[in-house]
Structure formats: C-alpha cells, structure tokens
XYZ file of C-alpha atoms in Angstrom:
706
model
C 40.134 -14.814 12.293
C 41.747 -15.889 9.022
C 41.853 -19.579 9.446
C 39.309 -21.867 7.899
C 37.801 -24.149 10.354
C 36.947 -27.659 9.264
C 33.268 -27.108 10.192
C 32.846 -23.935 8.307
C 32.043 -25.524 4.965
C 29.302 -27.804 6.622
C 27.509 -24.984 8.382
C 27.985 -22.901 5.265
C 26.085 -25.575 3.176
C 23.436 -25.709 5.848
C 22.788 -22.075 5.879
C 22.801 -21.801 2.074
C 20.193 -24.521 2.049
C 18.111 -23.091 4.832
C 17.953 -19.676 2.986
C 15.614 -20.640 0.256
C 13.671 -22.898 2.603
C 13.070 -19.744 5.013
C 12.232 -17.580 1.952
C 9.791 -20.062 0.430
C 8.143 -20.462 3.965
C 7.676 -16.731 4.278
C 6.126 -16.668 0.914
C 3.857 -19.813 0.286
C 3.332 -21.667 3.636
C -0.400 -21.224 4.674
C 0.657 -20.293 8.179
C 2.861 -17.681 6.857
C 0.043 -15.978 4.831
C -1.611 -15.464 8.287
C 1.321 -13.048 8.986
C 1.100 -9.215 8.408
C 2.939 -8.432 5.115
C 5.798 -6.622 7.020
C 6.320 -9.558 9.257
C 6.762 -11.714 6.124
C 9.169 -9.661 4.939
C 11.058 -9.642 8.285
C 11.197 -13.474 7.788
C 12.710 -12.818 4.335
C 15.585 -10.792 5.701
C 16.375 -13.790 7.736
C 16.684 -15.815 4.622
C 18.785 -12.981 2.961
C 21.232 -13.201 6.236
C 21.510 -16.918 6.008
C 22.530 -16.737 2.534
C 25.265 -14.329 3.072
C 26.372 -16.341 6.114
C 26.387 -19.523 3.984
C 28.354 -17.943 1.204
C 31.054 -16.605 3.628
C 31.183 -19.618 5.680
C 31.765 -22.012 2.504
C 34.642 -19.578 1.474
C 36.256 -19.720 4.874
C 35.455 -16.212 5.829
C 33.862 -17.164 9.164
C 34.159 -13.990 10.781
C 33.052 -11.943 7.797
C 29.781 -14.210 7.596
C 28.971 -13.555 11.244
C 29.339 -9.865 10.971
C 27.395 -9.994 7.672
C 24.597 -11.880 9.118
C 24.413 -9.355 12.065
C 24.359 -6.418 9.811
C 21.506 -7.700 7.702
C 19.401 -8.569 10.404
C 20.119 -5.472 12.464
C 19.408 -3.459 9.321
C 16.044 -5.309 8.779
C 15.267 -4.716 12.586
C 15.739 -1.074 12.254
C 13.727 -0.837 9.014
C 10.980 -2.814 10.822
C 10.968 -0.251 13.580
C 10.805 2.682 10.993
C 7.643 4.497 10.116
C 7.742 4.010 6.227
C 5.817 6.836 4.646
C 6.395 10.624 3.919
C 8.680 11.131 6.926
C 10.532 7.863 7.841
C 11.487 8.104 11.449
C 12.338 5.298 14.140
C 9.697 4.264 16.510
C 11.520 5.004 19.784
C 8.802 3.247 21.946
C 8.453 -0.398 21.161
C 4.826 -1.595 20.530
C 4.510 -5.061 21.480
C 6.597 -8.383 21.283
C 7.352 -7.957 17.447
C 9.217 -4.600 18.260
C 10.870 -6.143 21.252
C 12.189 -8.949 18.912
C 13.620 -6.374 16.674
C 15.372 -4.552 19.410
C 16.919 -7.972 20.413
C 18.189 -8.190 16.899
C 19.952 -4.789 17.006
C 21.286 -5.805 20.368
C 22.710 -8.848 18.805
C 24.448 -6.756 16.155
C 25.938 -4.512 18.947
C 27.078 -7.678 20.723
C 28.719 -9.253 17.443
C 30.489 -5.849 16.843
C 31.885 -5.514 20.354
C 33.040 -9.043 20.298
C 34.820 -8.867 16.993
C 36.324 -5.410 17.673
C 37.265 -6.753 21.276
C 39.778 -9.110 19.560
C 41.544 -6.388 17.967
C 43.894 -3.921 19.592
C 41.213 -0.993 19.705
C 43.688 1.722 20.541
C 45.914 0.770 17.571
C 42.892 0.456 15.266
C 41.519 3.770 16.478
C 44.870 5.725 15.817
C 45.145 3.710 12.448
C 41.797 5.169 11.396
C 42.733 8.759 12.336
C 46.094 8.337 10.831
C 44.489 7.312 7.503
C 41.754 9.578 7.361
C 42.485 12.358 9.783
C 40.713 13.441 13.029
C 38.986 16.445 11.630
C 37.887 14.857 8.534
C 36.629 11.889 10.237
C 34.728 13.969 12.669
C 33.228 16.023 9.846
C 32.102 12.652 8.232
C 30.434 11.641 11.224
C 28.671 14.926 11.730
C 27.266 15.160 8.228
C 26.297 11.508 8.621
C 24.534 12.053 11.791
C 22.998 15.646 10.447
C 21.055 13.997 7.545
C 19.828 10.968 9.406
C 16.253 12.322 10.448
C 13.590 14.224 8.233
C 13.128 17.906 9.488
C 9.872 19.067 8.102
C 7.485 17.063 10.243
C 9.245 18.278 13.508
C 9.284 21.842 12.466
C 5.671 21.549 11.412
C 4.888 20.228 14.892
C 7.331 22.516 16.851
C 8.833 19.210 18.216
C 12.509 20.172 18.736
C 13.145 17.813 21.622
C 11.533 14.956 19.762
C 13.845 15.680 16.601
C 16.832 15.738 18.771
C 16.097 12.607 20.504
C 15.687 10.903 17.096
C 19.067 12.347 15.810
C 20.744 10.878 18.948
C 18.949 7.480 18.383
C 19.959 7.594 14.698
C 23.524 8.498 15.397
C 23.862 5.704 17.890
C 22.481 2.935 15.200
C 25.077 4.583 12.604
C 27.867 3.948 15.068
C 26.566 0.469 15.488
C 26.498 -0.214 11.865
C 29.864 1.538 11.384
C 31.423 -0.606 13.934
C 30.351 -3.714 12.007
C 31.804 -2.194 8.701
C 35.007 -1.550 10.556
C 35.269 -5.016 11.936
C 34.403 -6.338 8.347
C 37.569 -4.480 7.059
C 39.677 -6.230 9.669
C 38.844 -9.884 8.694
C 39.273 -12.197 5.797
C 37.171 -11.390 2.930
C 35.012 -14.233 1.262
C 36.325 -12.939 -2.087
C 39.874 -13.757 -2.875
C 40.699 -11.266 -5.626
C 39.391 -8.592 -7.886
C 36.769 -9.867 -10.174
C 35.436 -7.809 -13.335
C 31.843 -8.132 -13.965
C 30.416 -7.108 -17.170
C 28.205 -3.960 -17.187
C 25.507 -6.365 -18.967
C 25.080 -8.107 -15.721
C 24.617 -4.946 -13.805
C 22.130 -3.678 -16.485
C 20.219 -6.904 -16.273
C 20.008 -6.643 -12.436
C 18.704 -3.213 -12.929
C 16.085 -4.283 -15.354
C 14.854 -7.278 -13.404
C 14.686 -5.314 -10.106
C 12.719 -2.572 -11.484
C 10.495 -4.895 -13.348
C 9.890 -7.004 -10.153
C 9.219 -3.799 -8.239
C 6.728 -2.584 -11.077
C 4.810 -5.782 -11.137
C 4.885 -6.819 -7.445
C 4.837 -3.619 -5.605
C 3.451 -1.049 -7.927
C 1.189 -3.751 -9.562
C 1.849 -2.286 -12.990
C -0.405 0.610 -12.402
C -0.298 4.326 -11.235
C 0.183 5.171 -7.537
C 0.171 9.111 -7.843
C -2.199 11.298 -9.661
C 0.381 12.403 -12.053
C 0.861 8.884 -13.557
C -2.884 8.696 -14.211
C -2.862 11.987 -16.142
C 0.333 10.688 -18.050
C -1.650 7.480 -19.099
C -4.465 9.594 -20.276
C -2.154 11.610 -22.283
C -0.405 8.655 -23.732
C -3.629 7.238 -24.764
C -4.719 10.611 -26.439
C -1.455 10.813 -28.444
C -1.701 7.140 -29.285
C -5.112 8.005 -30.662
C -3.735 10.706 -32.898
C -4.997 13.543 -30.815
C -3.598 16.361 -28.498
C -6.946 16.829 -26.897
C -10.245 14.916 -27.078
C -13.894 16.302 -27.151
C -15.120 17.240 -23.697
C -17.525 14.485 -22.214
C -21.086 14.905 -21.994
C -22.199 17.337 -19.156
C -23.788 14.602 -17.397
C -20.606 12.557 -16.999
C -18.296 15.604 -16.099
C -18.694 15.578 -12.326
C -17.816 11.867 -12.245
C -14.534 12.458 -14.356
C -13.208 15.250 -12.404
C -9.590 14.416 -11.434
C -6.383 16.490 -10.707
C -4.439 17.450 -13.715
C -7.338 16.662 -16.125
C -8.842 19.758 -17.454
C -12.023 20.195 -19.404
C -12.375 23.731 -21.092
C -13.805 25.282 -24.327
C -15.177 21.918 -25.301
C -11.797 19.972 -24.893
C -10.608 17.363 -22.420
C -7.011 16.966 -21.941
C -4.149 16.251 -19.563
C -2.214 19.089 -18.320
C 1.022 17.156 -18.196
C 3.958 17.841 -20.359
C 3.993 15.646 -23.722
C 7.429 14.288 -23.710
C 6.777 11.223 -21.436
C 3.400 10.146 -22.740
C 4.936 10.276 -26.314
C 7.613 7.773 -25.296
C 4.784 5.938 -23.230
C 2.387 5.833 -26.026
C 4.030 2.776 -28.177
C 4.274 0.724 -25.112
C 0.789 1.504 -24.073
C -0.250 0.258 -27.453
C 1.301 -3.139 -26.826
C -0.257 -3.141 -23.254
C 3.012 -2.961 -21.527
C 3.567 0.642 -20.213
C 5.153 -0.776 -17.069
C 7.982 -2.312 -19.238
C 9.407 0.901 -20.535
C 11.085 2.343 -17.554
C 12.890 -0.946 -16.602
C 14.243 -1.111 -20.253
C 15.219 2.597 -19.976
C 17.110 1.694 -16.621
C 19.065 -1.223 -18.083
C 20.121 1.161 -21.038
C 20.939 4.002 -18.638
C 23.276 1.504 -16.716
C 25.181 0.498 -19.874
C 25.710 4.007 -21.055
C 26.603 5.248 -17.770
C 29.237 2.741 -17.406
C 30.720 3.692 -21.021
C 30.702 7.457 -19.813
C 32.449 6.839 -16.563
C 35.019 4.386 -18.237
C 35.955 6.870 -20.990
C 36.450 9.507 -18.175
C 37.748 7.858 -15.185
C 38.697 4.141 -16.248
C 37.249 0.736 -15.855
C 37.476 0.648 -11.955
C 35.375 3.552 -11.553
C 32.962 2.642 -14.227
C 32.284 -0.902 -12.726
C 31.434 0.694 -9.311
C 29.260 3.284 -10.884
C 27.319 0.623 -12.698
C 27.209 -1.544 -9.480
C 25.876 1.383 -7.498
C 23.266 2.195 -10.017
C 21.998 -1.190 -10.496
C 21.827 -1.916 -6.826
C 20.191 1.618 -5.972
C 16.694 1.579 -4.581
C 16.321 5.013 -5.538
C 17.267 4.344 -9.316
C 15.006 0.857 -9.106
C 12.032 2.860 -7.814
C 12.284 5.293 -10.496
C 12.531 2.235 -13.126
C 9.541 0.435 -11.395
C 7.272 3.479 -11.658
C 5.239 5.248 -14.425
C 7.084 8.636 -13.925
C 9.356 10.355 -16.599
C 12.582 10.716 -14.473
C 14.240 7.560 -15.869
C 13.544 8.857 -19.524
C 15.244 12.151 -18.778
C 18.196 10.504 -17.198
C 18.577 8.121 -20.212
C 18.238 10.892 -22.789
C 20.945 12.869 -21.010
C 23.340 9.878 -20.759
C 22.689 9.254 -24.295
C 23.383 12.759 -25.387
C 26.526 12.804 -23.421
C 27.849 9.598 -24.914
C 27.243 10.860 -28.358
C 29.282 13.912 -27.588
C 32.040 11.817 -25.850
C 32.271 9.623 -28.971
C 32.751 12.898 -31.055
C 35.447 13.977 -28.566
C 37.210 10.541 -29.071
C 37.220 11.090 -32.811
C 34.380 8.764 -33.871
C 33.210 9.468 -37.474
C 29.683 10.967 -37.921
C 30.169 14.125 -36.089
C 27.059 15.926 -37.367
C 24.545 13.074 -36.803
C 26.063 12.268 -33.390
C 25.799 16.029 -32.315
C 22.219 16.210 -33.760
C 21.089 13.103 -31.820
C 22.669 14.609 -28.728
C 20.385 17.633 -29.422
C 17.335 15.892 -29.999
C 17.759 13.993 -26.898
C 18.085 17.297 -24.862
C 14.967 18.612 -26.690
C 13.105 15.563 -25.857
C 14.062 16.251 -22.080
C 12.634 19.729 -22.508
C 9.490 18.414 -23.821
C 9.162 16.218 -20.848
C 10.556 18.389 -18.058
C 11.382 21.917 -19.317
C 13.445 23.068 -16.476
C 15.371 19.876 -16.475
C 15.945 20.471 -20.566
C 17.188 23.952 -19.859
C 19.572 23.117 -17.102
C 21.021 19.824 -18.804
C 20.610 21.258 -22.393
C 22.404 24.560 -21.456
C 25.313 23.152 -19.148
C 25.959 20.321 -21.969
C 26.014 23.147 -24.772
C 28.705 24.889 -22.683
C 30.652 21.707 -22.445
C 30.374 20.977 -26.062
C 31.517 24.532 -27.142
C 34.109 25.041 -24.561
C 35.743 21.827 -23.443
C 35.378 19.510 -26.704
C 38.149 20.107 -29.008
C 36.955 18.220 -32.387
C 36.208 20.600 -35.128
C 35.361 24.465 -34.512
C 32.988 25.565 -32.009
C 30.526 26.498 -34.777
C 30.648 22.783 -36.301
C 30.183 21.576 -32.733
C 27.392 23.747 -31.666
C 25.417 24.017 -34.844
C 24.136 20.427 -35.166
C 23.606 20.176 -31.390
C 21.531 23.376 -31.395
C 19.527 22.455 -34.247
C 18.632 19.055 -32.685
C 17.716 20.876 -29.633
C 15.550 23.286 -31.386
C 13.847 20.584 -33.751
C 12.641 18.626 -30.550
C 12.114 21.275 -28.115
C 9.848 23.266 -30.640
C 7.394 20.436 -30.373
C 6.593 21.505 -26.818
C 5.920 25.016 -28.203
C 3.612 23.700 -30.877
C 2.048 21.576 -28.331
C 1.574 24.544 -25.922
C -0.007 26.702 -28.820
C -2.501 23.883 -29.681
C -3.840 23.816 -26.094
C -3.332 27.234 -24.697
C -3.195 29.408 -27.626
C 0.444 30.546 -26.909
C 3.576 28.575 -27.334
C 5.002 29.850 -24.189
C 2.051 29.063 -21.924
C 2.180 25.629 -20.456
C -1.050 23.709 -19.899
C 0.009 22.972 -16.421
C 0.612 26.416 -15.496
C -2.618 27.662 -16.836
C -4.340 24.900 -14.882
C -2.926 25.780 -11.506
C -3.418 29.551 -12.072
C -7.070 28.817 -12.649
C -7.473 26.176 -9.855
C -4.999 27.627 -7.160
C -4.151 31.342 -8.035
C -2.107 32.978 -10.703
C 1.723 32.480 -10.350
C 1.140 29.741 -7.511
C 3.304 27.167 -9.232
C 6.140 29.826 -10.207
C 9.883 29.258 -9.348
C 11.497 31.844 -6.902
C 10.491 33.456 -3.744
C 7.329 35.270 -3.106
C 4.253 35.436 -0.683
C 1.981 34.057 -3.396
C 3.999 31.032 -4.452
C 2.570 27.612 -3.478
C -0.966 26.071 -3.103
C -3.815 27.625 -1.477
C -4.665 26.628 2.159
C -2.379 24.655 4.387
C -0.376 21.514 3.219
C 0.979 21.099 6.643
C 4.436 19.709 6.834
C 4.435 19.245 3.040
C 4.549 22.999 2.495
C 5.389 24.641 5.788
C 4.423 28.145 5.385
C 2.490 30.294 3.064
C 4.611 31.592 -0.008
C 8.236 30.458 -0.466
C 11.390 32.126 0.813
C 15.025 31.314 1.382
C 14.704 29.832 4.712
C 12.084 27.340 3.654
C 14.291 26.495 0.632
C 17.209 25.742 2.914
C 14.958 23.649 5.196
C 13.464 21.882 2.060
C 17.102 21.142 0.796
C 18.058 19.722 4.169
C 14.873 17.329 3.933
C 15.874 16.329 0.400
C 19.232 15.399 1.708
C 17.966 13.356 4.330
C 15.687 11.552 1.905
C 18.714 10.811 -0.355
C 20.782 9.608 2.521
C 17.898 7.061 3.141
C 16.783 6.184 -0.369
C 19.986 6.224 -2.489
C 21.396 2.939 -1.567
C 19.405 1.772 1.564
C 22.612 1.590 3.543
C 22.219 1.293 7.258
C 24.901 3.758 7.983
C 23.783 6.265 5.413
C 23.610 6.249 1.639
C 25.707 9.332 1.305
C 28.906 7.861 2.905
C 30.604 7.420 -0.404
C 29.603 11.034 -1.665
C 31.081 12.246 1.743
C 34.220 10.411 1.183
C 34.739 11.896 -2.240
C 34.189 15.361 -0.724
C 36.495 14.915 2.180
C 39.270 12.617 0.806
C 39.530 12.886 -2.791
C 42.755 14.697 -3.202
C 43.149 15.306 -6.928
C 39.682 15.507 -8.532
C 39.623 15.657 -12.457
C 38.034 18.031 -14.534
C 35.067 15.725 -15.228
C 34.672 15.226 -11.483
C 34.389 19.068 -11.197
C 31.923 19.208 -13.976
C 29.605 16.639 -12.396
C 30.028 18.265 -8.975
C 29.107 21.473 -10.592
C 26.043 19.968 -12.170
C 24.811 18.495 -8.914
C 25.378 21.834 -7.203
C 23.272 23.566 -9.975
C 20.319 21.105 -9.752
C 20.187 21.376 -5.846
C 20.266 25.072 -6.022
C 17.667 25.502 -8.754
C 15.374 22.934 -7.303
C 15.523 24.963 -3.953
C 13.830 27.752 -5.805
C 10.644 25.591 -6.134
C 8.214 25.644 -3.313
C 7.404 21.715 -3.099
C 10.374 19.409 -1.788
C 9.193 16.325 -3.283
C 10.418 13.226 -1.442
C 7.143 11.520 -0.626
C 6.782 8.990 -3.699
C 10.366 7.599 -4.329
C 12.861 10.054 -2.512
C 14.010 13.194 -4.025
C 12.786 12.607 -7.677
C 13.326 16.384 -8.640
C 16.897 15.849 -8.201
C 16.900 12.664 -10.491
C 18.358 14.852 -13.097
C 21.579 14.703 -11.305
C 21.477 10.763 -10.743
C 24.598 10.151 -12.756
C 26.632 12.687 -11.062
C 25.596 11.424 -7.709
C 26.385 7.710 -8.663
C 29.589 8.726 -10.503
C 30.862 10.923 -7.575
C 29.980 8.013 -5.089
C 32.282 5.663 -7.130
C 34.894 8.181 -7.124
C 34.388 8.428 -3.287
C 34.971 4.636 -3.194
C 38.218 4.956 -5.028
C 39.288 7.558 -2.439
C 38.598 5.137 0.442
C 40.510 2.484 -1.522
C 43.357 4.820 -1.873
C 43.436 5.493 1.900
C 42.996 1.845 2.826
C 45.139 0.010 0.484
C 48.622 1.646 0.875
C 49.757 -0.328 -1.947
C 48.209 -3.452 -0.601
C 45.605 -5.363 -2.518
C 44.024 -6.721 0.699
C 42.686 -3.304 1.848
C 41.286 -2.783 -1.737
C 39.714 -6.469 -1.784
C 38.091 -5.919 1.697
C 36.544 -2.712 0.801
C 35.201 -4.216 -2.392
C 33.647 -6.940 -0.221
C 32.077 -4.529 2.144
C 30.580 -2.299 -0.890
C 29.143 -5.568 -2.293
C 27.648 -6.635 0.917
C 26.177 -3.267 1.476
C 24.598 -3.297 -2.053
C 22.968 -6.612 -1.380
C 21.471 -5.439 1.837
C 20.210 -2.314 -0.222
C 18.621 -4.605 -2.953
C 17.415 -7.521 -1.041
C 16.512 -5.953 2.487
C 15.844 -2.276 2.001
C 14.109 -2.384 -1.369
C 11.588 -5.255 -0.396
C 10.922 -3.146 2.704
C 9.997 -0.350 0.707
C 7.864 -2.362 -1.710
C 6.055 -3.951 1.041
C 5.585 -0.989 3.695
C 5.310 1.731 1.118
C 4.998 1.383 -2.729
C 2.356 -1.484 -2.643
C -1.049 0.259 -2.713
C 0.611 3.579 -2.254
C -1.782 6.649 -2.375
C -4.769 4.077 -1.936
C -4.528 2.950 -5.646
C -5.471 -0.649 -5.954
C -6.288 -3.217 -8.871
C -9.907 -4.168 -8.079
C -11.511 -2.172 -10.900
C -8.827 -3.457 -13.334
C -9.367 -7.078 -12.046
C -13.164 -6.756 -12.312
C -12.901 -5.241 -15.912
C -10.550 -8.064 -17.072
C -13.418 -10.539 -16.433
C -15.714 -8.816 -18.839
C -18.177 -8.130 -16.191
C -18.730 -4.380 -17.263
C -18.955 -4.786 -20.999
C -19.260 -1.236 -22.223
C -21.435 -0.196 -19.276
C -21.301 3.161 -17.561
C -19.959 2.151 -14.172
C -20.631 4.448 -11.223
C -18.605 3.763 -7.869
C -18.434 5.514 -4.618
C -15.097 6.806 -2.998
C -12.929 3.485 -2.422
C -9.387 4.484 -2.548
C -8.099 6.933 -5.048
C -10.437 7.473 -8.086
C -7.486 7.032 -10.371
C -7.621 3.294 -9.826
C -10.631 3.283 -11.857
C -9.932 6.423 -14.179
C -6.646 4.900 -15.408
C -8.864 2.345 -17.337
C -11.156 5.097 -19.253
C -10.783 5.688 -22.876
C -10.157 9.439 -23.351
C -12.933 9.346 -26.263
C -15.322 7.179 -23.920
C -15.816 5.005 -26.939
C -18.310 2.196 -27.280
C -16.210 -0.800 -26.897
C -15.047 -0.095 -23.261
C -16.636 0.529 -19.797
C -16.721 4.352 -18.609
C -15.888 4.716 -14.908
C -17.583 7.581 -13.131
C -16.876 8.554 -9.538
C -20.207 9.247 -7.669
C -19.899 12.698 -6.343
C -23.545 12.753 -5.400
C -24.511 15.073 -8.325
C -24.541 12.251 -11.022
C -28.001 12.023 -12.728
C -28.450 8.574 -13.851
C -31.349 9.589 -16.284
C -29.101 12.080 -17.946
C -26.383 9.629 -18.117
C -28.757 7.156 -19.786
C -29.651 9.918 -22.479
C -25.915 10.932 -22.801
C -24.810 7.309 -23.490
C -27.912 5.612 -25.035
C -27.933 1.890 -25.256
C -25.453 1.544 -22.398
C -26.186 -0.083 -19.150
C -25.735 2.082 -16.086
C -23.988 -0.064 -13.372
C -23.046 0.598 -9.733
C -19.918 -1.171 -8.612
C -18.503 -1.088 -4.903
C -15.054 -2.788 -5.101
C -14.317 -4.958 -2.364
C -11.137 -3.114 -1.025
C -9.993 -1.160 1.937
C -6.648 0.337 2.904
C -4.543 -1.841 5.001
C -1.454 -1.330 7.099
C 1.314 -3.655 6.060
C 2.383 -3.858 9.844
C -0.944 -5.514 10.762
C -1.509 -2.920 13.253
C -4.705 -1.395 11.318
C -3.388 2.147 11.442
C -4.772 4.628 8.850
C -2.193 4.304 6.141
C -2.238 7.054 3.604
C -3.956 10.295 2.813
C -4.081 10.711 -1.057
C -1.995 13.833 -1.928
C -2.612 15.839 -5.021
C 1.034 16.005 -6.192
C 2.409 19.143 -8.009
C 5.103 19.633 -10.607
C-alpha cells in the first residue's frame, strides 16, 4: 500500500486535468444547463473527487486517493438522497434512475472500504482500536453519533416512531461505512509527508471568500427570511438619521403589511433590535450590505486563532482556524444578512482585549473599555446573548485575570458595557416609551398574545394556533425543551462541518478522551452548556435557516473544543510516532475539503438558493429603470419581502414604491396619496422550483421569530 507505482503520477495528472474539465462541463456546457441544479451539483462532486484522487496519486498515495474518491462520491450520493429543507432525512425508497445511481455510488464506497480493510489483519486492527480508545468509550462514541443522526421533531409531530427508528438504523449503517473509510485512510500512506504550518491569514481568506461566494451565488445578495428584510428596513432608517419614519398614507398601508414591521401612533418602524442594523447601515450606504458578514467572518477567524494560540498553543489554534474556515455553519452565517456573525466577532474582540491585558500589554483601561463596548453592542443586537456573554466574561475578568486590582479591571469594562448597552434602553424609550420594553416584545404581544415570546415554561408561551412540527405543543415545558435540544444537536451534527460520519465527532472525542482539560477548556465547556441550557428555555428551536443559529454565540467554544478533541485523537493515535499524527491531519483536511466543496454547495443549491421563496425578479426589473418612481402593485409571487426590501422607508420621490395587492388597495386613493406618480401593475415571471427537478412544492414561507 505504501509503494509508489510508476503509473500513479500519470493517472494523477489525468485526474487533475479531468477535474476542472468536468466542473466546467457541469457549469457551462449547454447540455448540462438542461440538467436540474441538483444534478449539476452531483457532477461537480465528481470533479472534487477527481481532484482529490489526482493529488493523492501524484504524491504516491494511491490507496489514500482511492479511499478519498470513494468518500467524496459516497458523501455526495448520500446528500443527493437527503431531503434538504427543515428536517433533513434520507429517502429510503429510491425514486427513479438518478437515485439508483446514487445508491450504486454508496455501494462503491462500501466495496472500496471492504477491499482496503480486507488487506489488513482485521482482528489486530479491531483490538488495536479498542486498546487505544477503550471498548466502553468507543461504544459511547458510536451511540452518540447514531443518536444524533436524524431529526426528531417531524417524526414526533406525525407520531411516526417506526419511521424514525428505520431512519436511525439507515443513518447508523451509513455512518459505519464512512467510518470504515476513515479507519482505512488511517492505515495507508498519506499524501502529506510532514506537518505543515498554514498562516491563519489563509484560513481567514478562505472563510471570507467562501462566505462571499455563498452570499452572491446562493443567497443572491438579498434577504431570505423576513427578519433580514426588517433588518434592512431598520438599517435604511438609521442611515437616514431616524429611529422611526412617518407612517405611510392609509391608502398604501394594506400593501405594506409585513412581519416585524409595525405602524402605530403615526410611526412606521422595524421591531428588530438596533445593534446589527447600526453596523449594517454604513455597508448599505455603499451598496454592499452583503459584504459585511464575510469581512466579519475573516476577522473572527484571525482573532479566534490568536485566542486559541494564547490559551492552548499554535497546534490547537491552527486546527481551530481550519475548522472555522471550512465550517458550512460558520460560512452560512457569514453569507447571510443575519446578526450572528457580528455577535461572534464582538465577543472574540472583547476576549482578545482582555487576554492582552492578562498578558501584560499596555493600555489596560482602553483595552478593557473596548471589551465592554463590544459586549454592550452585543446587548444592543441580541440582548440575551449580551447578558450571557457579558456576564460570564465579567466573572472571568474579575476572578481569573490577575493584572491590577479587581476594581481597576472591572470598572473600565463595566463602563464600556453600560455606555454601549444603554443605547438600547434609549432606543426602546424612543419607540415604546419605556427603556425596558422591547419593540419586538410589544409587537408580538399585540399580534399574538401577551407574553407569547417570553422565555421559560408556561401554557401561554409560543405563537397562537399550530405551527406543527416547528412548535410541537401549545405552551412550552421541560419535555419540549429537551426534545428541542435534541433536535438542535442533530442539526449541529449535520451543519457544523458537513462531515459524512457526523460533525460532532471531534467534540465527542474531546468529551470521551481528553484526559487533562485545562482551565480554559472548562470555561469554554461551561459557556457551551450555559448557552444550550438557556436557549432550551425558549419555545422555538430554530434550525431551519442555517442550523442552530441561537447557539452561534457558542461557536468559538464548539470550534475550540473540537480542535482539542482532534488533539486528544492525535495523542491516542501517535504514541510518540509522527506518522499517526500526520495521517490524522490528512484525514481532517480531507473531511474539511468534503465539507467545503461537497456539503456546502449542496446546501447552496438544494436549500439556500431562493430559500423562503425570495427571488431577485423585482430587483432585476428595478435595476433597468422601468419603474421610475411609480407605485408598483404586485400580486403574491413568492415572498413579498423580495419587493419590500427595495422600499425606501420614507417612500421618497426618487424611487419606486412596491405594494402587495391584498385585494383591498384602492388605486384612486393611491393616486391621491402619491400625486404625479404612475400606478403600475407588475407580475414577475418567477415561480418556485425544486432543484432536484421533481417539481415538488418546495417552501412554505415561515414567519420566523426571535
């Protein structure tokens, strides 16, 4: 297995040349454009597999190349057979020839794994694994991995226990197949001959470019949930120097009704929190709101690397940055118009300022002041996140950092928190009349019922009516909290890295095999537990946009502890021998490439593109100037936010006004309300499509919640 055949370089070159040709064919050939988007993605998976195969062959690692090719194609086939939306589950019954081809690819992966492992002493290999990792802990690892492989909410909602068990068994079988490939990879020559240091700048650039690509090509540089439309509205309002704007004329009000936008007491405003729109406003002024999150993603990778290096050394820092940069969950947050990347960046910035003080850097007061301002900004963006992160960070600063007295450490930090956080209180008072009443809370109290969006348990918590599997039962209680948490873990298992055997593998490895956790390890684990526990008190387990985004506050602890889990595996595998460490490093890199180049494009094609029935038809038509400053009336075609995102909050004279025709619009009254402006009717030529080409109904637009 370790010898380099004379022909490997030739075939490696051929595969390397074939990869871009196959990819170009999938993207640009006229015949390929007749294929469904998901089929074109499947062809691109073949290109990725050929590229990995070619690289390994050219390096003389033939067995590694064959195994990697099988893993990439098998992963792609499994994803092709997976329903991509709110509850990703495997199609156990093939639907036509294309599904049969995918099953054949999975069978090929099984055959490759069996052939490669068949060349080893299986008994010795099995005993070696148990000797290094322990029988009980290995069994626990497998049980945890299997248990979080299938979403639960949809099966509980339907009372489909047998179907759930069948999917868990199918998922467990596929996980075992992928693990067999990984075990075989650990037995063969690696294409990497030694440990290589990669600058965190490279990882930051990968994160920025991947997020930007997703933002432009999948999200199409536009909102895809109602929240993002409201954020843009608020950013435009703030950029224009207002907190609210005058209410539109009564004739236009029915056509402007939209979730999270409120008209009351002669004012029109977004009920979202102001911290993210305030950051978004400058980018919006330059016409590039979609660029901000990719930039924050890159900066977050750099700061995370610096923090991990200071606390655990360069090796753990490199793996932390690698996992972040290649994480589909992280990249999706970076490609969206949601505030989670901002809160992560601000928390990391605050921690880095405190660490520099701990290391004895000069400028203690201003560094701690910046840390406080960052935490206050988080409070203005997502108040609960700010309370959790700001409070726990304050405890760390007071009790763990040893530079100066507790007062000189706490005072500048507290002043920064108060200075920035008080802006939310002022904002609240401007809109609701009370500094402690959130506009969002009052909005949901009015439109749902009082206390509907509260945290905790009770019969009146949650939305009115039935949301089906999105909110199992009326009210919120401990059992539903536990079920929601399990579903969130299942989502993280899929979305975090997009690894075929489960994304939580390294986190489980840390829990099971890290013998001597450091104090910082325990602090990160505690933060993760606190976030999971607190978010369980909320009635809505949000996983439906880009995974468990309410847990994104704990993204750094997840990536850091996963890197420590990788270190624990290295310690078990190497036994003082660098070969085991190099092979594990090669496997992790391969998995990261599969996550970035196979899983993430699948998410972009099968889910994120036109997610929620948002589409660019209104924007494209407006860019031609065809509307002028007309009042544009449109029928329901996709989500109304596709048009509303273009509206000026002041409904100024130099831009069109888009109104959704609810059947109650009076064109005569509109003409009187907007004299001199043409009244147009516009029907965008758009309809929802299924990327698989099966013409299934794809989305039901969901009114999301905080």
